[in-house]
Short mmCIF file of C-alpha atoms in Angstrom, two decimals:
data_model
loop_
_atom_site.label_atom_id
_atom_site.label_comp_id
_atom_site.label_asym_id
_atom_site.label_seq_id
_atom_site.Cartn_x
_atom_site.Cartn_y
_atom_site.Cartn_z
CA MET A 309 8.06 -28.40 4.13
CA ALA A 310 10.11 -25.56 2.70
CA SER A 311 10.81 -25.61 -1.00
CA ALA A 312 14.32 -25.73 -2.45
CA ALA A 313 14.06 -22.05 -3.39
CA GLU A 314 13.12 -21.09 0.18
CA GLN A 315 16.00 -23.15 1.57
CA LEU A 316 18.43 -21.53 -0.83
CA ALA A 317 17.08 -18.08 0.05
CA ALA A 318 17.59 -18.81 3.74
CA ASN A 319 21.27 -19.60 3.07
CA LEU A 320 21.96 -16.33 1.27
CA ASN A 321 24.50 -14.10 3.01
CA PHE A 322 26.19 -10.76 2.59
CA GLY A 323 28.94 -12.42 0.54
CA ALA A 324 26.41 -13.25 -2.16
CA LEU A 325 25.11 -9.68 -2.00
CA ALA A 326 28.64 -8.30 -2.48
CA LYS A 327 29.07 -10.34 -5.68
CA ALA A 328 25.71 -9.33 -7.19
CA ASP A 329 26.70 -6.18 -9.09
CA GLU A 330 23.32 -5.77 -10.75
CA LEU A 331 21.53 -5.93 -7.41
CA LYS A 332 23.88 -3.34 -5.89
CA LYS A 333 23.13 -0.98 -8.77
CA ARG A 334 19.41 -1.41 -8.16
CA ILE A 335 19.82 -0.73 -4.43
CA TRP A 336 21.86 2.44 -5.03
CA PHE A 337 19.37 3.65 -7.64
CA THR A 338 16.47 3.13 -5.21
CA LEU A 339 18.27 5.00 -2.44
CA GLY A 340 19.13 7.88 -4.79
CA ALA A 341 15.54 8.16 -6.01
CA LEU A 342 14.20 8.21 -2.44
CA ILE A 343 16.70 10.94 -1.50
CA VAL A 344 15.42 13.05 -4.40
CA TYR A 345 11.87 12.51 -3.15
CA ARG A 346 12.78 13.52 0.40
CA LEU A 347 14.49 16.70 -0.82
CA GLY A 348 11.32 17.67 -2.69
CA THR A 349 9.23 17.45 0.50
CA TYR A 350 11.22 20.41 1.89
CA ILE A 351 10.79 22.75 -1.11
CA PRO A 352 7.80 25.02 -0.28
CA LEU A 353 5.19 26.27 -2.69
CA PRO A 354 5.95 29.80 -3.96
CA GLY A 355 4.09 32.70 -2.37
CA MET A 356 3.29 31.07 1.00
CA ASN A 357 3.54 32.47 4.52
CA PRO A 358 5.45 29.72 6.42
CA ASP A 359 4.41 30.87 9.92
CA ALA A 360 0.72 30.93 9.02
CA VAL A 361 1.02 27.51 7.37
CA ALA A 362 2.50 26.02 10.55
CA ASP A 363 -0.27 27.50 12.70
CA LEU A 364 -3.02 26.23 10.38
CA PHE A 365 -1.62 22.71 10.28
CA LYS A 366 -1.46 22.53 14.08
CA GLN A 367 -5.23 23.17 14.13
CA THR A 368 -6.14 20.62 11.45
CA GLN A 369 -3.50 17.86 11.74
CA SER A 370 -5.91 15.54 13.56
CA GLY A 371 -8.14 15.39 10.48
CA VAL A 372 -7.64 14.01 7.02
CA LEU A 373 -4.70 16.40 6.53
CA GLY A 374 -2.82 14.42 9.17
CA LEU A 375 -3.46 11.23 7.21
CA PHE A 376 -2.28 12.81 3.94
CA ASN A 377 0.72 14.33 5.73
CA MET A 378 1.73 10.83 6.84
CA PHE A 379 1.60 9.51 3.26
CA SER A 380 3.48 12.53 1.90
CA GLY A 381 6.33 12.37 4.40
CA GLY A 382 5.47 15.72 6.00
CA ALA A 383 5.07 17.58 2.70
CA VAL A 384 1.47 18.56 3.48
CA GLY A 385 2.44 20.15 6.80
CA ARG A 386 5.10 22.19 5.01
CA LEU A 387 2.92 22.75 1.89
CA ALA A 388 5.81 21.58 -0.27
CA ILE A 389 5.79 20.89 -4.00
CA PHE A 390 5.11 17.20 -3.26
CA ALA A 391 2.12 17.99 -1.00
CA LEU A 392 -0.24 15.94 -3.19
CA ALA A 393 2.28 13.07 -3.14
CA ILE A 394 0.94 10.10 -5.12
CA MET A 395 -2.52 10.11 -3.55
CA PRO A 396 -4.16 11.02 -6.93
CA TYR A 397 -2.43 7.98 -8.46
CA ILE A 398 -3.68 5.71 -5.68
CA SER A 399 -7.23 7.03 -6.17
CA ALA A 400 -6.94 6.60 -9.95
CA SER A 401 -5.65 3.04 -9.57
CA ILE A 402 -8.57 2.09 -7.34
CA ILE A 403 -11.07 3.67 -9.76
CA ILE A 404 -9.57 1.81 -12.75
CA GLN A 405 -9.68 -1.46 -10.80
CA LEU A 406 -13.34 -0.87 -10.02
CA LEU A 407 -14.08 -0.10 -13.68
CA SER A 408 -12.21 -3.22 -14.82
CA SER A 409 -14.68 -5.28 -12.78
CA VAL A 410 -17.83 -3.40 -13.88
CA VAL A 411 -17.32 -1.95 -17.39
CA PRO A 412 -17.08 -4.65 -20.14
CA THR A 413 -14.47 -2.69 -22.13
CA PHE A 414 -12.09 -2.43 -19.18
CA GLU A 415 -12.82 -6.03 -18.20
CA ALA A 416 -11.83 -7.16 -21.71
CA LEU A 417 -8.55 -5.20 -21.47
CA LYS A 418 -7.84 -6.84 -18.12
CA LYS A 419 -8.11 -10.29 -19.74
CA GLU A 420 -5.73 -9.42 -22.62
CA GLY A 421 -2.63 -9.92 -20.48
CA GLU A 422 0.42 -7.68 -20.78
CA ALA A 423 -0.94 -5.62 -23.68
CA GLY A 424 -4.18 -4.88 -21.86
CA ARG A 425 -2.32 -4.09 -18.66
CA LYS A 426 -0.25 -1.44 -20.47
CA ILE A 427 -3.40 0.22 -21.80
CA LEU A 428 -4.99 0.21 -18.33
CA ASN A 429 -1.81 1.72 -16.88
CA GLN A 430 -1.98 4.50 -19.47
CA TYR A 431 -5.61 5.19 -18.54
CA THR A 432 -4.52 5.31 -14.90
CA ARG A 433 -1.92 7.97 -15.71
CA TYR A 434 -4.47 10.10 -17.58
CA LEU A 435 -6.94 9.82 -14.69
CA THR A 436 -4.14 10.68 -12.25
CA LEU A 437 -3.49 13.89 -14.18
CA VAL A 438 -7.19 14.84 -14.12
CA LEU A 439 -7.56 14.15 -10.39
CA ALA A 440 -4.33 16.01 -9.61
CA LEU A 441 -5.56 19.05 -11.57
CA PHE A 442 -8.83 19.19 -9.65
CA GLN A 443 -7.16 18.66 -6.27
CA ALA A 444 -4.36 21.15 -6.93
CA TRP A 445 -6.82 23.83 -8.06
CA GLY A 446 -8.97 23.15 -5.00
CA ILE A 447 -5.95 23.47 -2.72
CA GLY A 448 -5.01 26.76 -4.36
CA VAL A 449 -8.53 28.17 -3.92
CA GLY A 450 -8.65 26.93 -0.32
CA LEU A 451 -5.28 28.49 0.52
CA GLN A 452 -6.34 31.86 -0.85
CA GLY A 453 -9.49 31.81 1.26
CA SER A 454 -7.75 30.80 4.51
CA GLY A 455 -6.67 34.11 5.97
CA ASN A 456 -3.09 35.24 5.58
CA LEU A 457 -1.59 31.99 4.22
CA VAL A 458 -0.84 33.50 0.81
CA LEU A 459 1.41 36.53 0.55
CA GLU A 460 0.05 37.73 -2.82
CA PRO A 461 -3.27 36.06 -3.70
CA GLY A 462 -4.59 36.23 -7.23
CA PRO A 463 -4.81 34.35 -10.54
CA PHE A 464 -1.04 34.02 -10.83
CA PHE A 465 -0.86 32.25 -7.47
CA LEU A 466 -3.66 29.85 -8.44
CA ILE A 467 -2.01 28.96 -11.75
CA SER A 468 1.48 28.57 -10.30
CA THR A 469 0.23 26.47 -7.37
CA THR A 470 -1.77 24.18 -9.65
CA ILE A 471 1.12 23.66 -12.07
CA THR A 472 3.60 23.07 -9.23
CA LEU A 473 1.46 20.53 -7.37
CA VAL A 474 0.44 18.65 -10.53
CA GLY A 475 4.05 18.64 -11.71
CA GLY A 476 5.16 17.27 -8.33
CA THR A 477 2.62 14.44 -8.48
CA MET A 478 3.49 13.46 -12.05
CA PHE A 479 7.21 13.58 -11.23
CA LEU A 480 6.65 11.24 -8.27
CA LEU A 481 4.61 8.94 -10.54
CA TRP A 482 7.52 8.83 -13.00
CA LEU A 483 10.00 8.34 -10.15
CA GLY A 484 7.96 5.44 -8.79
CA GLU A 485 7.92 3.78 -12.21
CA GLN A 486 11.70 4.17 -12.45
CA ILE A 487 12.12 2.54 -9.02
CA THR A 488 9.91 -0.35 -10.12
CA SER A 489 11.82 -0.96 -13.36
CA ARG A 490 15.39 -0.02 -12.37
CA GLY A 491 15.33 -0.34 -8.59
CA ILE A 492 13.93 -2.74 -5.99
CA GLY A 493 10.30 -3.31 -5.17
CA ASN A 494 7.13 -1.44 -6.05
CA GLY A 495 8.00 2.22 -6.57
CA THR A 496 4.69 3.57 -5.27
CA SER A 497 4.93 1.56 -2.05
CA MET A 498 8.58 2.55 -1.59
CA ILE A 499 7.75 6.28 -1.82
CA ILE A 500 4.96 5.99 0.78
CA PHE A 501 7.24 3.82 2.93
CA ALA A 502 10.03 6.42 2.81
CA GLY A 503 7.61 9.18 3.80
CA ILE A 504 6.32 7.30 6.85
CA ILE A 505 9.77 6.20 8.04
CA ALA A 506 11.19 9.71 7.59
CA GLU A 507 8.67 11.08 10.11
CA PHE A 508 9.37 8.37 12.69
CA PRO A 509 12.56 9.87 14.28
CA ALA A 510 10.76 13.13 15.08
CA GLN A 511 7.81 11.24 16.56
CA LEU A 512 10.16 9.06 18.62
CA ALA A 513 12.09 12.09 19.89
CA GLN A 514 8.81 13.75 20.87
CA THR A 515 7.76 10.64 22.80
CA LEU A 516 11.11 10.35 24.60
CA GLU A 517 10.87 14.04 25.52
CA LEU A 518 7.44 13.38 27.07
CA GLY A 519 9.01 10.54 29.04
CA ARG A 520 11.83 12.79 30.22
CA GLN A 521 9.34 15.40 31.37
CA GLY A 522 7.37 12.77 33.28
CA ALA A 523 4.25 12.99 31.13
CA ILE A 524 4.71 9.30 30.20
CA SER A 525 6.03 6.70 32.63
CA THR A 526 8.97 4.42 31.80
CA GLY A 527 6.79 1.36 32.27
CA LEU A 528 4.30 2.64 29.72
CA LEU A 529 7.07 3.29 27.19
CA LEU A 530 8.34 -0.29 27.64
CA LEU A 531 4.78 -1.59 27.26
CA VAL A 532 4.38 0.32 24.00
CA LEU A 533 7.69 -1.09 22.73
CA VAL A 534 6.63 -4.65 23.53
CA MET A 535 3.23 -4.04 21.95
CA ALA A 536 4.83 -2.66 18.77
CA VAL A 537 7.05 -5.76 18.44
CA CYS A 538 4.08 -8.08 19.00
CA VAL A 539 1.91 -6.24 16.48
CA ILE A 540 4.67 -6.31 13.85
CA ALA A 541 5.16 -10.06 14.39
CA PHE A 542 1.40 -10.56 14.12
CA VAL A 543 1.25 -8.57 10.85
CA VAL A 544 4.13 -10.56 9.35
CA PHE A 545 2.49 -13.86 10.33
CA VAL A 546 -0.92 -12.97 8.87
CA GLU A 547 0.44 -11.36 5.69
CA ARG A 548 2.34 -14.58 4.92
CA ALA A 549 -0.63 -16.81 5.79
CA GLN A 550 -2.39 -18.59 2.94
CA ARG A 551 -5.25 -21.03 2.50
CA ARG A 552 -4.13 -23.47 -0.21
CA LEU A 553 -6.80 -25.32 -2.16
CA LEU A 554 -5.63 -28.60 -3.70
CA ILE A 555 -5.81 -28.74 -7.51
CA ASN A 556 -5.34 -31.97 -9.47
CA TYR A 557 -4.57 -32.26 -13.18
CA PRO A 558 -5.35 -35.64 -14.85
CA LYS A 559 -3.02 -37.72 -16.98
CA ARG A 560 -2.63 -36.47 -20.51
CA GLN A 561 -1.24 -37.92 -23.73
CA VAL A 562 0.93 -35.89 -26.09
CA GLY A 563 1.67 -37.87 -29.21
CA ASN A 564 2.78 -41.35 -28.17
CA ARG A 565 3.86 -40.27 -24.69
CA MET A 566 1.70 -40.39 -21.58
CA TYR A 567 2.36 -37.73 -18.91
CA GLU A 568 1.50 -38.33 -15.28
CA GLY A 569 -1.07 -36.20 -13.56
CA GLN A 570 0.13 -33.20 -11.58
CA THR A 571 -0.87 -31.69 -8.24
CA SER A 572 -0.91 -27.96 -7.58
CA PHE A 573 -2.40 -25.46 -5.14
CA LEU A 574 -4.59 -22.39 -5.46
CA PRO A 575 -3.23 -19.96 -2.81
CA LEU A 576 -5.74 -17.61 -1.20
CA LYS A 577 -4.25 -14.87 0.98
CA LEU A 578 -5.78 -14.33 4.38
CA ASN A 579 -5.73 -10.57 3.77
CA THR A 580 -6.62 -10.19 0.11
CA ALA A 581 -7.64 -6.53 0.42
CA GLY A 582 -4.25 -5.37 1.77
CA VAL A 583 -4.13 -1.85 3.26
CA ILE A 584 -7.03 -0.46 1.20
CA PRO A 585 -9.76 -0.91 3.89
CA PRO A 586 -7.94 1.08 6.63
CA ILE A 587 -7.06 3.86 4.17
CA PHE A 588 -10.66 4.22 2.96
CA ALA A 589 -12.12 3.95 6.47
CA SER A 590 -9.73 6.56 7.87
CA SER A 591 -10.40 8.98 5.03
CA LEU A 592 -14.19 8.74 5.38
CA LEU A 593 -14.17 9.16 9.16
CA LEU A 594 -11.62 11.96 9.30
CA LEU A 595 -13.23 14.05 6.55
CA PRO A 596 -16.03 15.51 8.78
CA THR A 597 -13.46 16.36 11.45
CA THR A 598 -11.31 18.25 8.97
CA ILE A 599 -14.23 20.16 7.44
CA ALA A 600 -15.47 21.07 10.92
CA SER A 601 -12.00 22.33 11.85
CA PHE A 602 -11.97 24.71 8.89
CA SER A 603 -15.55 25.75 9.71
CA GLN A 604 -14.65 26.57 13.31
CA ALA A 605 -11.57 28.47 12.17
CA SER A 606 -13.84 30.70 10.09
CA GLY A 607 -16.31 31.13 12.95
CA GLY A 608 -18.90 28.59 11.84
CA THR A 609 -20.70 26.09 14.11
CA GLY A 610 -23.54 23.64 13.71
CA PHE A 611 -24.36 20.01 13.04
CA LEU A 612 -21.01 19.28 11.41
CA ALA A 613 -19.10 20.48 14.46
CA THR A 614 -21.25 18.30 16.75
CA LEU A 615 -20.72 15.28 14.49
CA ALA A 616 -16.97 15.90 14.46
CA THR A 617 -16.97 15.89 18.27
CA TYR A 618 -18.58 12.44 18.37
CA LEU A 619 -16.19 11.20 15.63
CA ALA A 620 -13.06 12.33 17.46
CA HIS A 621 -10.29 9.82 18.14
CA GLY A 622 -11.04 7.57 21.09
CA ARG A 623 -14.80 8.17 21.08
CA PRO A 624 -16.97 5.00 21.02
CA LEU A 625 -18.79 6.09 17.84
CA PHE A 626 -15.47 6.56 16.04
CA MET A 627 -14.24 3.10 17.10
CA ILE A 628 -17.48 1.37 16.08
CA LEU A 629 -17.70 3.07 12.68
CA TYR A 630 -13.98 2.56 12.04
CA ALA A 631 -14.28 -1.18 12.65
CA ALA A 632 -17.50 -1.42 10.59
CA LEU A 633 -15.98 0.41 7.62
CA ILE A 634 -12.82 -1.71 7.69
CA ILE A 635 -14.90 -4.90 7.63
CA PHE A 636 -17.12 -3.56 4.84
CA PHE A 637 -14.22 -2.53 2.61
CA CYS A 638 -12.46 -5.86 3.24
CA PHE A 639 -15.37 -7.77 1.69
CA PHE A 640 -16.04 -5.11 -0.95
CA TYR A 641 -12.47 -4.87 -2.24
CA THR A 642 -11.90 -8.66 -2.08
CA ALA A 643 -15.01 -9.18 -4.22
CA ILE A 644 -13.56 -6.76 -6.78
CA VAL A 645 -10.00 -8.11 -7.06
CA PHE A 646 -10.85 -11.85 -6.93
CA ASN A 647 -13.49 -13.50 -9.11
CA PRO A 648 -14.26 -17.13 -8.08
CA VAL A 649 -16.30 -17.79 -11.25
CA GLU A 650 -13.44 -16.68 -13.51
CA THR A 651 -10.93 -18.74 -11.51
CA ALA A 652 -13.14 -21.85 -11.72
CA ASP A 653 -13.56 -21.38 -15.49
CA ASN A 654 -9.78 -21.11 -15.97
CA LEU A 655 -9.24 -24.30 -13.98
CA LYS A 656 -11.85 -26.10 -16.07
CA LYS A 657 -10.25 -24.94 -19.35
CA HIS A 658 -6.87 -26.30 -18.29
CA GLY A 659 -8.30 -29.58 -17.03
CA GLY A 660 -7.78 -28.84 -13.35
CA PHE A 661 -10.25 -29.89 -10.67
CA MET A 662 -10.58 -30.01 -6.90
CA PRO A 663 -10.91 -33.51 -5.39
CA GLY A 664 -14.55 -34.30 -4.61
CA ILE A 665 -15.90 -31.12 -6.24
CA ARG A 666 -17.45 -30.95 -9.70
CA PRO A 667 -15.68 -28.52 -12.09
CA GLY A 668 -17.43 -25.31 -13.06
CA GLU A 669 -20.21 -23.86 -10.93
CA ARG A 670 -19.62 -26.15 -7.93
CA THR A 671 -15.93 -25.22 -7.89
CA ALA A 672 -16.77 -21.50 -8.00
CA GLU A 673 -19.17 -21.92 -5.08
CA HIS A 674 -16.52 -23.77 -3.07
CA ILE A 675 -13.88 -21.12 -3.76
CA ASP A 676 -16.34 -18.35 -2.86
CA ARG A 677 -17.26 -20.11 0.40
CA VAL A 678 -13.61 -20.56 1.43
CA LEU A 679 -12.75 -16.99 0.39
CA THR A 680 -15.64 -15.62 2.48
CA ARG A 681 -14.46 -17.50 5.56
CA ILE A 682 -10.85 -16.37 5.32
CA THR A 683 -11.98 -12.79 4.56
CA VAL A 684 -13.76 -12.83 7.92
CA LEU A 685 -10.42 -13.66 9.56
CA GLY A 686 -8.64 -11.04 7.44
CA ALA A 687 -11.18 -8.35 8.39
CA ALA A 688 -10.84 -9.25 12.09
CA TYR A 689 -7.05 -9.05 11.76
CA LEU A 690 -7.15 -5.59 10.16
CA THR A 691 -9.63 -4.36 12.76
CA ILE A 692 -7.43 -5.53 15.64
CA VAL A 693 -4.24 -4.08 14.14
CA CYS A 694 -5.91 -0.70 13.52
CA LEU A 695 -7.83 -0.37 16.80
CA ILE A 696 -5.16 -1.44 19.31
CA PRO A 697 -2.75 1.37 18.29
CA GLU A 698 -5.74 3.74 18.23
CA PHE A 699 -6.44 2.95 21.88
CA MET A 700 -2.77 3.35 22.82
CA ILE A 701 -2.31 6.66 21.01
CA THR A 702 -5.59 8.09 22.32
CA TYR A 703 -5.59 7.02 25.98
CA ALA A 704 -1.84 6.83 26.61
CA GLN A 705 -1.13 10.07 24.66
CA ILE A 706 1.83 8.54 22.81
CA PRO A 707 2.23 10.39 19.47
CA ILE A 708 4.08 7.75 17.43
CA ILE A 709 2.75 7.78 13.88
CA LEU A 710 4.37 4.42 13.10
CA LEU A 711 2.00 2.76 15.57
CA GLY A 712 -0.98 3.76 13.46
CA GLY A 713 -2.65 0.75 11.87
CA THR A 714 -2.44 1.96 8.26
CA SER A 715 1.14 3.20 8.49
CA LEU A 716 2.32 0.06 10.31
CA LEU A 717 0.73 -2.19 7.68
CA ILE A 718 2.36 -0.23 4.85
CA VAL A 719 5.80 -0.31 6.50
CA VAL A 720 5.72 -4.03 7.31
CA THR A 721 4.28 -5.22 3.98
CA THR A 722 6.64 -3.02 1.95
CA THR A 723 9.61 -4.31 3.93
CA MET A 724 8.53 -7.91 3.30
CA ASP A 725 8.08 -7.26 -0.43
CA THR A 726 11.51 -5.58 -0.65
CA VAL A 727 13.22 -8.49 1.12
CA ALA A 728 11.49 -10.90 -1.26
CA GLN A 729 12.73 -8.83 -4.23
CA VAL A 730 16.30 -8.91 -2.91
CA HIS A 731 16.13 -12.68 -2.43
CA GLY A 732 14.76 -13.06 -5.96
CA HIS A 733 17.64 -11.08 -7.49
CA LEU A 734 20.20 -13.02 -5.44
CA LEU A 735 18.70 -16.33 -6.52
CA ALA A 736 18.80 -15.21 -10.16
CA HIS A 737 22.45 -14.16 -9.74
CA GLN A 738 23.40 -17.51 -8.21
CA TYR A 739 21.54 -19.36 -10.96
CA GLU A 740 23.41 -17.42 -13.64
CA GLY A 741 26.68 -18.29 -11.90
CA LEU A 742 25.82 -21.99 -11.89
CA VAL A 743 24.90 -21.88 -15.59
CA LYS A 744 28.23 -20.22 -16.46
CA LYS A 745 30.16 -22.83 -14.48
CA ALA A 746 28.27 -25.64 -16.23
CA LYS A 747 29.08 -24.16 -19.65
CA LEU A 748 32.77 -23.84 -18.74
CA ARG A 749 32.90 -27.47 -17.63
CA GLY A 750 31.21 -28.55 -20.84
CA ALA A 751 33.68 -26.52 -22.94
CA ARG A 752 36.66 -28.09 -21.14
CA ARG A 753 35.38 -31.58 -21.80
#
């Protein structure tokens, strides 16, 4: 049965949105910030040869550069100032999360609440800066050694490229934090979302042009459209799915008053790992292909080129390893972000227990068993979502980036989170209006 909040959220309309001035300010701020980000993806790095850059990217876009180009909204293909995007921040965040589960010092900060979270966020920023410096310097060195990409190679180009790319990443990190605090939704997710969506019209136009030329049949285009709608509906259904474990709290006495026992639920998401497994799996599999592409461009051949051939899109080895890596990272990342022992201890401290299960170790074992079972379903779901578009793009030759498993997951989950944020602000606005009306009635009486 839907809760009162969900029923109220379902009844919200555009009239309520028009009256929520604070929400409108947040929406306009978010749109303005995303426009600034999109403008930055068209500002090229100084000292580059644009024609040579376009030719190089056409040769290597099927590798990891294509994946990074998707997350950067096309900035990698244009070698713009935002070419690094916020990938160093994502890597830093994952590293800090890993350390918070392994290193006692970071684990203690994680348990300190808001104060510890602020310190961990600061460490994440410092690590982002370090990673961005290494990556930007590596990009500068690689560009200088890739033929005629650079008009005037030398130390000045290396320094200017490093400063520009690091500055672009740190600016996007700041912009994402501003969207989170003054806009709507998670700023990092919104920036990646805007980059993926911005590339979709060009991909759609390219597909329609193939249909006009007869390279793709009308029936196949309709089939892809139906498949996209079905996959999106499937993603929405699974991302909202939860396994709720019943939690009971006994009666308690405070002073001379006896309070009745309460019933609650421990929600476990079907897909606890989110989009991390597809991102990691894609990066690991596409890295040999990218390195081999650069090696072939410089006249090199060998084992790496042969391996890249077997790991090309649509090959059986690629499909098998892709599915295996997604499943592995699903279990690995879930084990990092959710600790059944810690959850069971917290329940025991607050007097909560699961019916028929002894508090403490038995409860942790039960939570771990349930979490393992639903993670199997979550891993199967991610594998299906990522492999079906892979088959369609490879065998039907339909170049729509939005159909990629990782990009589709990011777009759908970010949209759901943004809608939830809007509903939350509208509910808060309506609640404030009811409180004001109640105070006015009380003053009149």
